[in-house]
Short mmCIF file of C-alpha atoms and ligand atoms in Angstrom, two decimals:
data_model
loop_
_atom_site.label_atom_id
_atom_site.label_comp_id
_atom_site.label_asym_id
_atom_site.label_seq_id
_atom_site.Cartn_x
_atom_site.Cartn_y
_atom_site.Cartn_z
CA UNK A 57 102.50 137.43 87.24
CA UNK A 58 99.96 136.57 84.99
CA UNK A 59 100.47 135.36 81.31
CA UNK A 60 98.76 138.52 79.66
CA UNK A 61 101.10 140.81 82.14
CA UNK A 62 104.17 139.12 81.18
CA UNK A 63 103.40 139.03 77.08
CA UNK A 64 102.47 142.78 78.03
CA UNK A 65 106.24 143.30 79.21
CA UNK A 66 107.49 142.18 75.85
CA UNK A 67 105.69 145.22 74.14
CA UNK A 68 103.52 142.77 72.14
CA UNK A 69 100.44 145.09 72.83
CA UNK A 70 101.77 148.04 71.26
CA UNK A 71 104.04 146.83 68.75
CA UNK A 72 103.09 147.26 65.16
CA UNK A 73 105.01 144.59 62.77
CA UNK A 74 104.46 143.49 59.45
CA UNK A 75 102.90 140.22 58.45
CA UNK A 76 105.75 138.63 56.76
CA UNK A 77 104.13 136.95 53.82
CA UNK A 78 107.79 137.89 52.19
CA UNK A 79 111.46 139.47 53.20
CA UNK A 80 111.96 142.30 52.68
CA UNK A 81 108.27 143.21 53.09
CA UNK A 82 106.77 144.95 50.12
CA UNK A 83 107.51 148.66 51.43
CA UNK A 84 110.74 148.02 50.98
CA UNK A 85 111.09 146.68 47.37
CA UNK A 86 112.43 149.71 45.27
CA UNK A 87 111.74 150.91 42.10
CA UNK A 88 113.00 148.93 38.85
CA UNK A 89 112.00 148.28 35.46
CA UNK A 90 110.85 144.85 33.60
CA UNK A 91 114.19 144.42 32.51
CA UNK A 92 115.47 142.77 35.78
CA UNK A 93 112.16 140.55 35.41
CA UNK A 94 113.01 139.57 32.06
CA UNK A 95 116.36 138.03 33.13
CA UNK A 96 114.95 136.23 36.25
CA UNK A 97 112.39 134.58 33.75
CA UNK A 98 115.30 133.73 31.58
CA UNK A 99 117.37 132.31 34.41
CA UNK A 100 114.99 129.73 35.33
CA UNK A 101 116.18 126.17 35.29
CA UNK A 102 115.08 123.52 32.83
CA UNK A 103 111.88 122.16 33.46
CA UNK A 104 111.22 124.72 36.38
CA UNK A 105 108.01 123.76 38.64
CA UNK A 106 105.64 127.07 38.50
CA UNK A 107 103.27 128.58 40.86
CA UNK A 108 100.58 131.25 39.35
CA UNK A 109 98.81 133.58 41.04
CA UNK A 110 96.16 135.85 39.15
CA UNK A 111 94.80 139.07 40.65
CA UNK A 112 91.42 140.00 40.13
CA UNK A 113 91.68 143.41 41.85
CA UNK A 114 87.70 144.19 41.47
CA UNK A 115 84.63 143.89 43.89
CA UNK A 116 81.05 144.67 43.45
CA UNK A 117 81.07 146.46 46.81
CA UNK A 118 83.92 147.45 48.95
CA UNK A 119 83.84 145.91 52.66
CA UNK A 120 84.75 148.43 55.01
CA UNK A 121 87.39 146.05 57.34
CA UNK A 122 89.16 145.04 53.96
CA UNK A 123 92.87 146.17 52.95
CA UNK A 124 93.22 144.38 50.06
CA UNK A 125 94.25 146.30 47.07
CA UNK A 126 91.10 146.12 45.12
CA UNK A 127 88.64 148.58 43.46
CA UNK A 128 84.40 148.51 43.51
CA UNK A 129 83.06 148.08 39.91
CA UNK A 130 79.50 148.45 38.89
CA UNK A 131 79.90 148.07 35.13
CA UNK A 132 81.36 144.85 33.23
CA UNK A 133 83.56 147.02 30.88
CA UNK A 134 86.44 147.64 33.20
CA UNK A 135 86.62 143.72 34.31
CA UNK A 136 86.30 142.71 30.78
CA UNK A 137 89.42 144.86 29.49
CA UNK A 138 91.33 143.65 32.75
CA UNK A 139 90.73 140.04 31.47
CA UNK A 140 92.10 140.79 27.95
CA UNK A 141 95.30 142.65 29.96
CA UNK A 142 95.84 139.02 31.95
CA UNK A 143 95.54 136.98 28.76
CA UNK A 144 98.20 139.41 27.22
CA UNK A 145 100.35 139.03 30.11
CA UNK A 146 100.06 135.41 30.41
CA UNK A 147 101.22 135.03 26.88
CA UNK A 148 104.20 136.93 27.71
CA UNK A 149 105.10 135.32 30.50
CA UNK A 150 104.60 131.80 28.88
CA UNK A 151 106.74 132.94 25.90
CA UNK A 152 109.91 133.78 28.75
CA UNK A 153 109.57 130.75 30.94
CA UNK A 154 111.78 127.64 30.00
CA UNK A 155 109.47 125.46 27.64
CA UNK A 156 109.64 122.43 29.64
CA UNK A 157 108.49 124.26 32.89
CA UNK A 158 105.47 122.86 34.22
CA UNK A 159 102.61 124.68 36.56
CA UNK A 160 102.11 122.49 39.89
CA UNK A 161 99.93 125.31 41.49
CA UNK A 162 97.37 128.34 40.20
CA UNK A 163 95.72 130.26 42.52
CA UNK A 164 93.11 133.09 41.64
CA UNK A 165 92.79 135.69 44.12
CA UNK A 166 91.67 139.10 44.93
CA UNK A 167 89.71 141.17 45.17
CA UNK A 168 86.62 138.89 43.96
CA UNK A 169 87.67 136.33 41.09
CA UNK A 170 84.20 135.49 41.40
CA UNK A 171 83.25 138.73 39.82
CA UNK A 172 84.09 136.92 36.45
CA UNK A 173 81.35 135.59 34.74
CA UNK A 174 81.27 132.25 33.66
CA UNK A 175 82.06 132.82 29.86
CA UNK A 176 85.12 134.96 31.06
CA UNK A 177 85.91 132.01 33.84
CA UNK A 178 86.28 129.19 30.76
CA UNK A 179 88.10 131.84 28.85
CA UNK A 180 91.07 132.66 30.90
CA UNK A 181 91.09 129.12 32.44
CA UNK A 182 91.17 127.78 28.80
CA UNK A 183 93.99 130.96 27.97
CA UNK A 184 96.18 129.46 30.66
CA UNK A 185 96.20 126.18 29.43
CA UNK A 186 96.83 126.90 26.07
CA UNK A 187 99.69 129.09 26.87
CA UNK A 188 101.36 127.29 29.80
CA UNK A 189 102.12 123.40 30.00
CA UNK A 190 99.85 122.54 33.15
CA UNK A 191 100.53 119.61 35.35
CA UNK A 192 97.95 117.26 35.94
CA UNK A 193 98.11 117.08 39.32
CA UNK A 194 98.02 120.58 39.91
CA UNK A 195 96.05 122.58 42.59
CA UNK A 196 94.07 125.34 41.33
CA UNK A 197 92.60 127.46 44.29
CA UNK A 198 90.09 129.99 44.07
CA UNK A 199 88.91 132.78 46.84
CA UNK A 200 84.97 132.92 46.69
CA UNK A 201 82.58 135.37 48.03
CA UNK A 202 79.36 133.59 48.91
CA UNK A 203 77.62 137.17 48.39
CA UNK A 204 78.11 137.46 44.71
CA UNK A 205 78.90 133.65 44.14
CA UNK A 206 76.18 132.19 42.26
CA UNK A 207 75.91 128.37 41.44
CA UNK A 208 76.80 129.03 37.65
CA UNK A 209 79.96 130.55 38.61
CA UNK A 210 81.02 127.74 40.90
CA UNK A 211 80.35 125.11 38.01
CA UNK A 212 82.38 126.90 35.90
CA UNK A 213 85.14 127.13 38.12
CA UNK A 214 84.71 123.66 38.69
CA UNK A 215 85.14 122.79 34.93
CA UNK A 216 87.94 125.10 34.90
CA UNK A 217 89.62 122.50 37.22
CA UNK A 218 89.09 124.13 40.62
CA UNK A 219 90.19 121.77 43.22
CA UNK A 220 90.72 124.21 46.48
CA UNK A 221 88.05 126.88 47.26
CA UNK A 222 88.89 129.47 50.04
CA UNK A 223 85.55 131.31 51.77
CA UNK A 224 85.73 134.58 53.17
CA UNK A 225 83.60 134.55 56.34
CA UNK A 226 84.86 137.08 59.09
CA UNK A 227 82.34 136.55 61.50
CA UNK A 228 78.60 135.58 61.01
CA UNK A 229 77.32 138.14 63.89
CA UNK A 230 75.04 140.42 62.22
CA UNK A 231 75.89 143.31 64.17
CA UNK A 232 79.58 142.82 63.45
CA UNK A 233 78.87 142.56 59.70
CA UNK A 234 77.05 145.83 60.16
CA UNK A 235 80.42 147.48 61.29
CA UNK A 236 82.42 146.32 59.16
CA UNK A 237 80.17 146.68 56.02
CA UNK A 238 80.08 143.01 54.84
CA UNK A 239 76.67 141.53 55.02
CA UNK A 240 76.78 137.86 54.79
CA UNK A 241 74.38 135.32 56.11
CA UNK A 242 75.21 131.63 57.55
CA UNK A 243 72.67 130.32 55.22
CA UNK A 244 74.23 132.22 52.22
CA UNK A 245 77.65 130.78 52.98
CA UNK A 246 76.03 127.02 53.60
CA UNK A 247 74.28 127.53 50.32
CA UNK A 248 77.54 128.50 48.35
CA UNK A 249 79.38 125.20 50.32
CA UNK A 250 76.55 122.79 49.73
CA UNK A 251 77.27 124.11 45.81
CA UNK A 252 80.74 123.69 46.04
CA UNK A 253 80.91 119.91 47.22
CA UNK A 254 78.43 119.03 44.91
CA UNK A 255 80.52 119.82 42.20
CA UNK A 256 83.56 117.69 43.90
CA UNK A 257 85.69 120.19 45.23
CA UNK A 258 86.69 118.75 48.21
CA UNK A 259 89.21 121.23 49.87
CA UNK A 260 87.96 123.91 51.32
CA UNK A 261 89.45 127.00 53.23
CA UNK A 262 87.34 129.30 55.52
CA UNK A 263 88.78 132.65 56.44
CA UNK A 264 87.48 134.20 60.09
CA UNK A 265 88.61 137.32 61.35
CA UNK A 266 89.39 138.30 65.32
CA UNK A 267 89.44 141.96 66.35
CA UNK A 268 86.44 142.95 64.80
CA UNK A 269 83.92 146.01 66.49
CA UNK A 270 82.01 144.59 68.93
CA UNK A 271 83.91 140.85 68.79
CA UNK A 272 83.39 139.10 72.27
CA UNK A 273 84.42 135.61 73.18
CA UNK A 274 81.20 134.41 73.46
CA UNK A 275 80.12 135.71 69.93
CA UNK A 276 83.74 134.56 68.23
CA UNK A 277 82.59 131.38 70.02
CA UNK A 278 79.58 131.31 68.16
CA UNK A 279 80.59 132.04 64.66
CA UNK A 280 83.24 129.59 65.46
CA UNK A 281 81.00 126.99 66.01
CA UNK A 282 79.24 127.83 62.88
CA UNK A 283 82.83 127.84 60.61
CA UNK A 284 83.12 123.76 62.23
CA UNK A 285 79.82 123.28 61.11
CA UNK A 286 80.95 123.69 57.66
CA UNK A 287 83.61 121.33 57.96
CA UNK A 288 86.36 122.74 56.10
CA UNK A 289 89.56 120.94 55.79
CA UNK A 290 91.74 124.25 56.83
CA UNK A 291 91.04 127.24 58.61
CA UNK A 292 92.84 130.88 58.60
CA UNK A 293 92.32 132.69 61.48
CA UNK A 294 93.79 136.41 60.74
CA UNK A 295 93.87 139.13 63.17
CA UNK A 296 92.04 142.41 61.67
CA UNK A 297 94.39 145.15 60.67
CA UNK A 298 93.23 148.12 61.09
CA UNK A 299 95.21 150.53 59.15
CA UNK A 300 93.02 153.39 58.05
CA UNK A 301 96.09 155.53 56.95
CA UNK A 302 96.61 152.35 54.29
CA UNK A 303 93.21 151.48 53.64
CA UNK A 304 90.90 154.49 53.53
CA UNK A 305 87.49 152.55 53.58
CA UNK A 306 88.31 151.76 57.15
CA UNK A 307 87.72 154.96 58.59
CA UNK A 308 83.92 154.24 57.96
CA UNK A 309 84.73 151.40 61.15
CA UNK A 310 84.10 153.09 64.55
CA UNK A 311 87.85 152.69 66.54
CA UNK A 312 86.06 152.81 69.77
CA UNK A 313 84.15 149.57 69.57
CA UNK A 314 87.64 147.85 68.41
CA UNK A 315 89.06 145.48 71.00
CA UNK A 316 92.37 146.25 72.42
CA UNK A 317 94.97 144.32 72.03
CA UNK A 318 94.69 142.08 75.36
CA UNK A 319 91.15 141.04 74.36
CA UNK A 320 92.18 140.17 71.00
CA UNK A 321 94.58 137.82 72.23
CA UNK A 322 91.52 136.43 74.15
CA UNK A 323 89.46 136.25 71.25
CA UNK A 324 92.09 134.38 69.10
CA UNK A 325 92.56 132.21 71.75
CA UNK A 326 89.15 131.24 71.97
CA UNK A 327 88.57 130.04 68.48
CA UNK A 328 91.98 128.78 68.41
CA UNK A 329 90.84 126.54 71.45
CA UNK A 330 87.82 125.41 69.72
CA UNK A 331 89.67 124.19 66.60
CA UNK A 332 91.89 122.58 68.32
CA UNK A 333 88.92 120.63 70.55
CA UNK A 334 87.68 119.86 67.12
CA UNK A 335 90.65 117.75 65.89
CA UNK A 336 92.45 120.54 63.59
CA UNK A 337 96.05 120.75 63.98
CA UNK A 338 97.90 123.96 64.73
CA UNK A 339 99.77 125.00 61.79
CA UNK A 340 102.26 128.25 62.06
CA UNK A 341 100.92 131.15 63.95
CA UNK A 342 97.29 131.70 62.64
CA UNK A 343 96.48 128.31 60.07
CA UNK A 344 94.31 125.34 61.40
CA UNK A 345 93.92 122.29 59.51
CA UNK A 346 92.82 118.54 59.73
CA UNK A 347 95.36 115.70 59.91
CA UNK A 348 94.72 114.72 56.08
CA UNK A 349 95.23 117.93 54.84
CA UNK A 350 98.11 118.41 52.85
CA UNK A 351 99.29 121.39 54.63
CA UNK A 352 99.14 119.69 57.89
CA UNK A 353 101.51 117.00 56.24
CA UNK A 354 103.66 119.74 54.99
CA UNK A 355 103.92 121.31 58.62
CA UNK A 356 104.52 118.17 59.91
CA UNK A 357 107.47 117.52 57.87
CA UNK A 358 108.80 120.63 58.07
CA UNK A 359 108.07 121.78 54.51
CA UNK A 360 105.49 124.52 55.05
CA UNK A 361 106.18 127.53 53.04
CA UNK A 362 105.22 131.20 53.67
CA UNK A 363 104.17 133.55 50.55
CA UNK A 364 102.14 136.13 49.48
CA UNK A 365 98.97 133.62 49.74
CA UNK A 366 99.91 132.99 53.58
CA UNK A 367 100.98 129.56 54.34
CA UNK A 368 101.65 126.68 51.52
CA UNK A 369 103.15 123.42 50.87
CA UNK A 370 104.25 124.92 47.75
CA UNK A 371 107.45 123.86 46.48
CA UNK A 372 107.61 125.51 43.08
CA UNK A 373 110.61 127.12 41.87
CA UNK A 374 109.20 130.30 41.07
CA UNK A 375 105.68 132.00 42.37
CA UNK A 376 104.98 134.29 38.89
CA UNK A 377 101.96 136.77 40.02
CA UNK A 378 100.16 138.34 36.87
CA UNK A 379 97.75 141.11 37.38
CA UNK A 380 97.83 144.65 38.71
CA UNK A 381 99.91 144.77 42.02
CA UNK A 382 100.76 140.94 42.54
CA UNK A 383 104.12 140.22 42.82
CA UNK A 384 106.18 137.42 41.79
CA UNK A 385 109.57 135.59 43.74
CA UNK A 386 111.98 134.56 41.56
CA UNK A 387 115.21 132.45 42.34
CA UNK A 388 116.63 136.39 42.33
CA UNK A 389 114.29 138.24 44.34
CA UNK A 390 110.81 139.92 43.79
CA UNK A 391 109.31 141.70 41.32
CA UNK A 392 105.92 143.06 41.85
CA UNK A 393 103.53 144.64 38.98
CA UNK A 394 102.43 148.23 39.07
CA UNK A 395 99.62 148.30 41.47
CA UNK A 396 96.99 150.62 39.50
CA UNK A 397 95.09 149.02 37.25
CA UNK A 398 95.38 151.66 34.59
CA UNK A 399 99.31 151.44 34.68
CA UNK A 400 99.68 147.82 34.52
CA UNK A 401 97.04 147.72 31.23
CA UNK A 402 99.20 150.46 29.81
CA UNK A 403 102.34 148.13 30.17
CA UNK A 404 100.79 145.26 29.17
CA UNK A 405 99.60 147.16 25.99
CA UNK A 406 102.84 148.18 25.17
CA UNK A 407 103.97 144.94 25.01
CA UNK A 408 106.14 145.09 28.20
CA UNK A 409 106.29 143.23 31.54
CA UNK A 410 104.56 145.32 34.00
CA UNK A 411 107.18 145.15 36.61
CA UNK A 412 107.17 148.41 38.43
CA UNK A 413 108.89 147.78 41.68
CA UNK A 414 110.82 144.76 43.48
CA UNK A 415 114.15 143.80 45.35
CA UNK A 416 117.13 141.48 44.43
CA UNK A 417 117.95 139.27 47.29
CA UNK A 418 121.30 139.69 48.61
CA UNK A 419 122.88 136.76 50.68
CA UNK A 420 122.01 138.60 54.26
CA UNK A 421 118.32 138.69 53.21
CA UNK A 422 118.21 135.38 52.04
CA UNK A 423 119.16 134.49 55.72
CA UNK A 424 116.96 136.71 57.34
CA UNK A 425 114.15 135.48 55.40
CA UNK A 426 114.91 132.09 56.36
CA UNK A 427 114.89 132.40 59.86
CA UNK A 428 111.62 134.34 59.76
CA UNK A 429 110.01 131.96 57.59
CA UNK A 430 110.97 129.14 59.66
CA UNK A 431 109.84 130.75 62.78
CA UNK A 432 106.57 131.88 61.18
CA UNK A 433 105.93 128.43 59.80
CA UNK A 434 107.46 126.00 62.92
CA UNK A 435 107.76 128.28 65.64
CA UNK A 436 111.36 127.10 65.78
CA UNK A 437 114.56 127.78 64.01
CA UNK A 438 117.39 125.27 63.36
CA UNK A 439 120.30 127.78 63.98
CA UNK A 440 122.92 125.28 63.18
CA UNK A 441 121.34 124.30 59.84
CA UNK A 442 121.31 127.95 58.94
CA UNK A 443 124.94 128.18 59.57
CA UNK A 444 125.68 125.19 57.38
CA UNK A 445 123.27 126.84 54.68
CA UNK A 446 124.67 130.74 54.67
CA UNK A 447 127.99 129.90 56.01
CA UNK A 448 129.91 132.76 57.73
CA UNK A 449 127.38 135.56 57.01
CA UNK A 450 124.82 133.44 59.74
CA UNK A 451 127.23 134.78 62.38
CA UNK A 452 126.31 137.88 62.26
CA UNK A 453 122.61 136.86 63.91
CA UNK A 454 124.21 135.95 67.15
CA UNK A 455 124.26 139.00 68.93
CA UNK A 456 120.60 139.59 67.89
CA UNK A 457 119.68 136.06 68.89
CA UNK A 458 121.57 136.69 72.46
CA UNK A 459 119.17 139.64 72.94
CA UNK A 460 115.97 137.98 71.50
CA UNK A 461 116.25 135.61 74.20
CA UNK A 462 116.98 138.32 76.90
CA UNK A 463 113.98 140.47 75.50
CA UNK A 464 111.27 137.24 75.21
CA UNK A 465 112.17 135.25 78.19
CA UNK A 466 110.90 132.88 78.98
CA UNK A 467 108.74 132.28 75.54
CA UNK A 468 111.77 132.32 73.75
CA UNK A 469 114.05 129.65 74.27
CA UNK A 470 117.64 128.06 72.89
CA UNK A 471 118.28 124.12 73.26
CA UNK A 472 120.58 121.89 71.21
CA UNK A 473 121.05 124.82 68.86
CA UNK A 474 117.42 125.51 68.26
CA UNK A 475 115.47 128.42 68.78
CA UNK A 476 112.34 127.80 69.80
CA UNK A 477 108.96 129.96 71.02
CA UNK A 478 107.32 127.83 73.85
CA UNK A 479 103.40 127.18 72.92
CA UNK A 480 102.59 130.08 75.31
CA UNK A 481 104.71 132.05 73.27
CA UNK A 482 103.33 131.86 70.12
CA UNK A 483 101.45 135.21 70.02
CA UNK A 484 104.88 136.82 70.18
CA UNK A 485 105.89 135.20 66.70
CA UNK A 486 105.38 138.45 64.39
CA UNK A 487 107.36 140.34 67.25
CA UNK A 488 110.42 137.91 67.02
CA UNK A 489 110.24 137.61 63.58
CA UNK A 490 110.77 141.62 63.77
CA UNK A 491 113.44 141.62 66.03
CA UNK A 492 115.74 140.20 62.87
CA UNK A 493 114.17 142.37 60.51
CA UNK A 494 117.26 144.60 59.24
CA UNK A 495 114.91 146.76 57.14
CA UNK A 496 112.05 147.51 59.67
CA UNK A 497 114.58 149.97 61.75
CA UNK A 498 115.13 151.96 58.62
CA UNK A 499 112.05 152.21 57.56
CA UNK A 500 109.12 154.28 57.42
CA UNK A 501 106.13 152.17 56.89
CA UNK A 502 102.84 151.79 59.09
CA UNK A 503 102.08 148.34 60.28
CA UNK A 504 99.17 146.58 62.24
CA UNK A 505 99.22 145.51 65.77
CA UNK A 506 101.67 142.74 66.59
CA UNK A 507 98.73 140.25 68.12
S1 SF4 B 360 86.66 141.06 51.39
FE1 SF4 B 360 86.69 140.53 49.75
S2 SF4 B 360 84.58 141.60 48.80
FE2 SF4 B 360 84.88 142.87 50.54
S3 SF4 B 360 86.40 144.35 49.66
FE3 SF4 B 360 88.01 142.99 50.34
S4 SF4 B 360 88.06 141.85 48.48
FE4 SF4 B 360 86.24 142.96 48.02
#
């Protein structure tokens, strides 16, 4: 039997599952108020290492394929008002973390962070630096849209201390770009990369997407070759998530032009083969990095983590999300800000933290979350280590492990106590993770395809 048919037998091609950038996933958070967040902030250890995520939920135009929480904006006023809210939130949070805490990582994402003017970029960065103690060796990553990011903004970000740029590419094929509502030429992207390098930004991420309308194996190979020509040190190869019930703009995309699940697998593996052939290392389920990259080193040492930005080598004590819909992870659990910008700004104006939803982690959540995180980061799980860390509660996984070994044979194995996905079984990783998700069975949230 062919590998594709064997994989089909696991239900891979019909299954819809979360991406697991948290456990439980955000649809399973409950309504909450800011008091719990206040307590979690107050309980951070002395000298806490902090990671800050700033969400900029605005774009000049909305790309049809994108399911990010963002809104189109044509006037500068809403962005300026939002920056004021962010600055107020920065002050509120900085006043609540331990005074000797240090920020070791900053990430600006969106939406389009580069919708901010050079003056706003400098103002926001200066505000962060004044409010928090920033570690001199911090990483400062920014998501860059080459179609709206001119040299003036790159210069402003470089002055603000940006160390890593993450460039959205998707696919360079003009027919695909027309079908997903995002035009971005190779020349435009290369020009952005040239400006970034000229400003000393050595670390470059590129995001490309498989599973787009009209995408073919020769086509994705051509796009991948162009991406390799930009020499990013890290690449994320995401599967297009067609979720028009959650992202209405995706209704503009012709569902009949989308490749089916077996074709998606072929597209993903064609691009992957090219990255591996070019000397990149595979990290987790969908990232690739050159051997000298920090994330590659973290993965090799078993230190890679998974959070809302995807994979990270961030070892911070808390990830604090600022801005509308941003999610924080504290030692006690998750806290998500009000999703709508008006509701978020209203809370901040009233002098309150903007938490609207969240989840306090129980021991079983931590156990399942640890298993899922290790599986998606390392493609293997050290079960005795989990038992040592979590004690008797780990025993509740045993029947589920036995069922998983049965269901995913021969791709999932157990040897020397380690649950391991074989290299050929990597496409099953999210489906295996879902097998251990206790919330998925209770919820009604709809998800994207498992491959
Ligand atoms: S892909 Fe980027 S620019 Fe396009 S809608 Fe999404 S966040 Fe905005």
